[in-house]
Amino acid sequence: MFVADVQPPEGTVVPVIDYAQFWLVLGFLILASIVAYYFLVVFLTRPRPPKAAPVLPPARPPVHALQQEYLERVDEVARRAAAGELTPRRAHAELSVLVRGFVAAVSTVPADKMTLTDLRRTELRGVSHTVGQYYPMVFGAHDPSGTEAGIAAAREVIATWR
């Protein structure tokens, strides 16, 4: 006869036999390890996005090459002004753009996008003075008479840059 075949007498209350706490903890640990296994498999085997290469600032041409280029552009403005293709007001405006563009190309100062007040706050005193000389010529009420002084100032800023 087996123990399972033995029936308690009728009307007897049989106490509920509880499992040991060990089995409950073991069951949770097994379930947690299964979940952790699948999580790790998915996490560790997923494709990684490629690391972005560091962004390097664009290589700038040597200052000497930029000086030659901008001096040639100033000479072109002088030639066009002498030929009457540009009014003195327009010539001064183009010289201002050239000086600002040169400074932006050879330095970290974005002079081509700055107001005169912002430019005066930088340490570039000569540049801000030269650009300031162009303002009355470009925005003044009276037409300027000549472009020689403006052309000489632009050449000086560009040629003496170090």
PDB file of C-alpha atoms in Angstrom:
ATOM      1  CA  MET A   1       0.000   0.000   0.000  1.00  0.00           C
ATOM      2  CA  PHE A   2       1.179   3.500  -0.917  1.00  0.00           C
ATOM      3  CA  VAL A   3       1.047   6.558   1.269  1.00  0.00           C
ATOM      4  CA  ALA A   4      -1.039   8.313  -1.342  1.00  0.00           C
ATOM      5  CA  ASP A   5      -3.608   5.543  -1.140  1.00  0.00           C
ATOM      6  CA  VAL A   6      -4.216   6.185   2.536  1.00  0.00           C
ATOM      7  CA  GLN A   7      -7.249   8.339   3.013  1.00  0.00           C
ATOM      8  CA  PRO A   8      -7.802  10.230   6.249  1.00  0.00           C
ATOM      9  CA  PRO A   9     -10.943   9.283   8.066  1.00  0.00           C
ATOM     10  CA  GLU A  10     -14.002  11.158   6.950  1.00  0.00           C
ATOM     11  CA  GLY A  11     -14.569  14.461   8.774  1.00  0.00           C
ATOM     12  CA  THR A  12     -10.872  14.927   9.546  1.00  0.00           C
ATOM     13  CA  VAL A  13      -9.397  18.317   8.610  1.00  0.00           C
ATOM     14  CA  VAL A  14      -6.090  17.852   6.885  1.00  0.00           C
ATOM     15  CA  PRO A  15      -3.712  20.805   7.261  1.00  0.00           C
ATOM     16  CA  VAL A  16      -2.405  22.436   4.073  1.00  0.00           C
ATOM     17  CA  ILE A  17       1.204  21.583   3.527  1.00  0.00           C
ATOM     18  CA  ASP A  18       3.165  24.672   2.468  1.00  0.00           C
ATOM     19  CA  TYR A  19       6.191  24.638   0.194  1.00  0.00           C
ATOM     20  CA  ALA A  20       9.446  25.814   1.629  1.00  0.00           C
ATOM     21  CA  GLN A  21      10.381  29.458   0.795  1.00  0.00           C
ATOM     22  CA  PHE A  22      13.484  28.137  -0.897  1.00  0.00           C
ATOM     23  CA  TRP A  23      11.438  26.876  -3.885  1.00  0.00           C
ATOM     24  CA  LEU A  24       9.698  30.219  -4.361  1.00  0.00           C
ATOM     25  CA  VAL A  25      12.994  32.110  -4.394  1.00  0.00           C
ATOM     26  CA  LEU A  26      14.536  29.516  -6.698  1.00  0.00           C
ATOM     27  CA  GLY A  27      11.605  29.843  -9.132  1.00  0.00           C
ATOM     28  CA  PHE A  28      11.933  33.632  -9.262  1.00  0.00           C
ATOM     29  CA  LEU A  29      15.681  33.364  -9.784  1.00  0.00           C
ATOM     30  CA  ILE A  30      15.214  30.933 -12.673  1.00  0.00           C
ATOM     31  CA  LEU A  31      12.625  33.220 -14.335  1.00  0.00           C
ATOM     32  CA  ALA A  32      14.835  36.276 -13.801  1.00  0.00           C
ATOM     33  CA  SER A  33      17.845  34.505 -15.322  1.00  0.00           C
ATOM     34  CA  ILE A  34      15.820  33.512 -18.384  1.00  0.00           C
ATOM     35  CA  VAL A  35      14.652  37.099 -18.885  1.00  0.00           C
ATOM     36  CA  ALA A  36      18.194  38.413 -18.298  1.00  0.00           C
ATOM     37  CA  TYR A  37      19.608  35.902 -20.791  1.00  0.00           C
ATOM     38  CA  TYR A  38      17.277  37.049 -23.581  1.00  0.00           C
ATOM     39  CA  PHE A  39      17.847  40.696 -22.731  1.00  0.00           C
ATOM     40  CA  LEU A  40      21.618  40.239 -22.856  1.00  0.00           C
ATOM     41  CA  VAL A  41      21.477  38.273 -26.096  1.00  0.00           C
ATOM     42  CA  VAL A  42      19.436  40.997 -27.772  1.00  0.00           C
ATOM     43  CA  PHE A  43      21.437  43.861 -26.245  1.00  0.00           C
ATOM     44  CA  LEU A  44      24.899  42.442 -26.881  1.00  0.00           C
ATOM     45  CA  THR A  45      24.281  41.192 -30.418  1.00  0.00           C
ATOM     46  CA  ARG A  46      22.465  44.209 -31.893  1.00  0.00           C
ATOM     47  CA  PRO A  47      24.379  46.145 -34.541  1.00  0.00           C
ATOM     48  CA  ARG A  48      26.093  49.250 -33.199  1.00  0.00           C
ATOM     49  CA  PRO A  49      25.884  52.531 -35.068  1.00  0.00           C
ATOM     50  CA  PRO A  50      29.267  53.555 -36.421  1.00  0.00           C
ATOM     51  CA  LYS A  51      31.099  56.137 -34.358  1.00  0.00           C
ATOM     52  CA  ALA A  52      31.116  59.510 -35.990  1.00  0.00           C
ATOM     53  CA  ALA A  53      34.492  60.782 -37.036  1.00  0.00           C
ATOM     54  CA  PRO A  54      35.515  63.958 -35.248  1.00  0.00           C
ATOM     55  CA  VAL A  55      34.573  67.042 -37.185  1.00  0.00           C
ATOM     56  CA  LEU A  56      37.690  68.921 -38.143  1.00  0.00           C
ATOM     57  CA  PRO A  57      37.556  72.552 -39.097  1.00  0.00           C
ATOM     58  CA  PRO A  58      37.980  73.068 -42.821  1.00  0.00           C
ATOM     59  CA  ALA A  59      41.538  73.525 -43.912  1.00  0.00           C
ATOM     60  CA  ARG A  60      42.305  77.125 -44.618  1.00  0.00           C
ATOM     61  CA  PRO A  61      44.625  78.208 -47.367  1.00  0.00           C
ATOM     62  CA  PRO A  62      47.811  79.912 -46.220  1.00  0.00           C
ATOM     63  CA  VAL A  63      47.471  83.583 -45.312  1.00  0.00           C
ATOM     64  CA  HIS A  64      49.838  84.576 -48.120  1.00  0.00           C
ATOM     65  CA  ALA A  65      47.606  82.949 -50.749  1.00  0.00           C
ATOM     66  CA  LEU A  66      44.509  84.646 -49.309  1.00  0.00           C
ATOM     67  CA  GLN A  67      46.322  87.986 -49.233  1.00  0.00           C
ATOM     68  CA  GLN A  68      47.192  87.659 -52.924  1.00  0.00           C
ATOM     69  CA  GLU A  69      43.617  86.679 -53.814  1.00  0.00           C
ATOM     70  CA  TYR A  70      42.034  89.556 -51.884  1.00  0.00           C
ATOM     71  CA  LEU A  71      44.586  92.106 -53.095  1.00  0.00           C
ATOM     72  CA  GLU A  72      43.710  91.087 -56.663  1.00  0.00           C
ATOM     73  CA  ARG A  73      40.030  91.578 -55.843  1.00  0.00           C
ATOM     74  CA  VAL A  74      40.772  95.043 -54.411  1.00  0.00           C
ATOM     75  CA  ASP A  75      42.704  95.856 -57.612  1.00  0.00           C
ATOM     76  CA  GLU A  76      39.654  94.738 -59.610  1.00  0.00           C
ATOM     77  CA  VAL A  77      37.406  97.090 -57.620  1.00  0.00           C
ATOM     78  CA  ALA A  78      39.952  99.903 -58.177  1.00  0.00           C
ATOM     79  CA  ARG A  79      40.024  99.188 -61.909  1.00  0.00           C
ATOM     80  CA  ARG A  80      36.225  99.130 -62.167  1.00  0.00           C
ATOM     81  CA  ALA A  81      35.936 102.359 -60.139  1.00  0.00           C
ATOM     82  CA  ALA A  82      38.529 104.094 -62.329  1.00  0.00           C
ATOM     83  CA  ALA A  83      36.706 102.937 -65.464  1.00  0.00           C
ATOM     84  CA  GLY A  84      33.448 104.378 -64.140  1.00  0.00           C
ATOM     85  CA  GLU A  85      31.754 100.982 -63.857  1.00  0.00           C
ATOM     86  CA  LEU A  86      31.281 101.524 -60.108  1.00  0.00           C
ATOM     87  CA  THR A  87      30.164 104.640 -58.329  1.00  0.00           C
ATOM     88  CA  PRO A  88      32.373 105.666 -55.411  1.00  0.00           C
ATOM     89  CA  ARG A  89      29.581 104.647 -53.027  1.00  0.00           C
ATOM     90  CA  ARG A  90      29.343 101.175 -54.570  1.00  0.00           C
ATOM     91  CA  ALA A  91      33.148 100.819 -54.649  1.00  0.00           C
ATOM     92  CA  HIS A  92      33.367 101.571 -50.917  1.00  0.00           C
ATOM     93  CA  ALA A  93      30.604  99.053 -50.220  1.00  0.00           C
ATOM     94  CA  GLU A  94      32.504  96.369 -52.138  1.00  0.00           C
ATOM     95  CA  LEU A  95      35.754  97.263 -50.361  1.00  0.00           C
ATOM     96  CA  SER A  96      33.998  96.871 -47.005  1.00  0.00           C
ATOM     97  CA  VAL A  97      32.753  93.446 -48.048  1.00  0.00           C
ATOM     98  CA  LEU A  98      36.243  92.462 -49.213  1.00  0.00           C
ATOM     99  CA  VAL A  99      37.939  93.556 -45.975  1.00  0.00           C
ATOM    100  CA  ARG A 100      35.329  91.777 -43.849  1.00  0.00           C
ATOM    101  CA  GLY A 101      35.544  88.644 -46.015  1.00  0.00           C
ATOM    102  CA  PHE A 102      39.328  88.572 -45.777  1.00  0.00           C
ATOM    103  CA  VAL A 103      39.277  88.852 -41.981  1.00  0.00           C
ATOM    104  CA  ALA A 104      36.663  86.084 -41.766  1.00  0.00           C
ATOM    105  CA  ALA A 105      38.754  83.865 -44.038  1.00  0.00           C
ATOM    106  CA  VAL A 106      42.043  84.246 -42.156  1.00  0.00           C
ATOM    107  CA  SER A 107      40.805  84.391 -38.574  1.00  0.00           C
ATOM    108  CA  THR A 108      38.160  82.927 -36.301  1.00  0.00           C
ATOM    109  CA  VAL A 109      36.310  86.251 -36.160  1.00  0.00           C
ATOM    110  CA  PRO A 110      33.177  86.147 -38.351  1.00  0.00           C
ATOM    111  CA  ALA A 111      33.685  89.753 -39.481  1.00  0.00           C
ATOM    112  CA  ASP A 112      31.552  89.234 -42.581  1.00  0.00           C
ATOM    113  CA  LYS A 113      28.488  88.679 -40.369  1.00  0.00           C
ATOM    114  CA  MET A 114      29.161  91.269 -37.663  1.00  0.00           C
ATOM    115  CA  THR A 115      27.856  94.777 -37.263  1.00  0.00           C
ATOM    116  CA  LEU A 116      30.367  97.578 -36.916  1.00  0.00           C
ATOM    117  CA  THR A 117      29.585  97.772 -33.190  1.00  0.00           C
ATOM    118  CA  ASP A 118      30.302  94.047 -32.786  1.00  0.00           C
ATOM    119  CA  LEU A 119      33.480  94.392 -34.823  1.00  0.00           C
ATOM    120  CA  ARG A 120      34.652  97.248 -32.591  1.00  0.00           C
ATOM    121  CA  ARG A 121      34.260  94.958 -29.544  1.00  0.00           C
ATOM    122  CA  THR A 122      36.897  92.592 -30.927  1.00  0.00           C
ATOM    123  CA  GLU A 123      40.634  93.103 -30.628  1.00  0.00           C
ATOM    124  CA  LEU A 124      40.851  93.907 -34.364  1.00  0.00           C
ATOM    125  CA  ARG A 125      41.176  97.676 -33.961  1.00  0.00           C
ATOM    126  CA  GLY A 126      42.671  98.358 -37.391  1.00  0.00           C
ATOM    127  CA  VAL A 127      39.988  96.372 -39.176  1.00  0.00           C
ATOM    128  CA  SER A 128      37.150  98.005 -37.276  1.00  0.00           C
ATOM    129  CA  HIS A 129      38.670 101.449 -37.959  1.00  0.00           C
ATOM    130  CA  THR A 130      38.941 100.731 -41.694  1.00  0.00           C
ATOM    131  CA  VAL A 131      35.404  99.345 -41.934  1.00  0.00           C
ATOM    132  CA  GLY A 132      34.217 102.351 -39.916  1.00  0.00           C
ATOM    133  CA  GLN A 133      35.763 104.662 -42.539  1.00  0.00           C
ATOM    134  CA  TYR A 134      33.621 103.022 -45.223  1.00  0.00           C
ATOM    135  CA  TYR A 135      30.341 103.682 -43.423  1.00  0.00           C
ATOM    136  CA  PRO A 136      30.049 107.431 -44.176  1.00  0.00           C
ATOM    137  CA  MET A 137      31.045 106.719 -47.777  1.00  0.00           C
ATOM    138  CA  VAL A 138      28.385 104.020 -48.174  1.00  0.00           C
ATOM    139  CA  PHE A 139      25.582 105.336 -45.972  1.00  0.00           C
ATOM    140  CA  GLY A 140      26.250 109.086 -45.913  1.00  0.00           C
ATOM    141  CA  ALA A 141      23.892 111.677 -47.333  1.00  0.00           C
ATOM    142  CA  HIS A 142      26.479 113.066 -49.773  1.00  0.00           C
ATOM    143  CA  ASP A 143      28.151 111.073 -52.512  1.00  0.00           C
ATOM    144  CA  PRO A 144      31.844 110.466 -51.840  1.00  0.00           C
ATOM    145  CA  SER A 145      34.232 112.103 -54.268  1.00  0.00           C
ATOM    146  CA  GLY A 146      36.891 109.425 -54.697  1.00  0.00           C
ATOM    147  CA  THR A 147      37.915 105.905 -53.842  1.00  0.00           C
ATOM    148  CA  GLU A 148      41.685 106.251 -53.458  1.00  0.00           C
ATOM    149  CA  ALA A 149      41.694 106.458 -49.637  1.00  0.00           C
ATOM    150  CA  GLY A 150      39.311 103.496 -49.302  1.00  0.00           C
ATOM    151  CA  ILE A 151      41.354 101.380 -51.700  1.00  0.00           C
ATOM    152  CA  ALA A 152      44.590 102.232 -49.871  1.00  0.00           C
ATOM    153  CA  ALA A 153      43.005 101.342 -46.500  1.00  0.00           C
ATOM    154  CA  ALA A 154      41.779  97.976 -47.824  1.00  0.00           C
ATOM    155  CA  ARG A 155      45.206  97.175 -49.270  1.00  0.00           C
ATOM    156  CA  GLU A 156      46.873  98.101 -45.977  1.00  0.00           C
ATOM    157  CA  VAL A 157      44.608  95.848 -43.891  1.00  0.00           C
ATOM    158  CA  ILE A 158      45.061  92.899 -46.234  1.00  0.00           C
ATOM    159  CA  ALA A 159      48.784  93.321 -46.955  1.00  0.00           C
ATOM    160  CA  THR A 160      49.835  93.857 -43.319  1.00  0.00           C
ATOM    161  CA  TRP A 161      47.831  90.966 -41.840  1.00  0.00           C
ATOM    162  CA  ARG A 162      49.982  88.578 -39.821  1.00  0.00           C
TER     163      ARG A 162
END
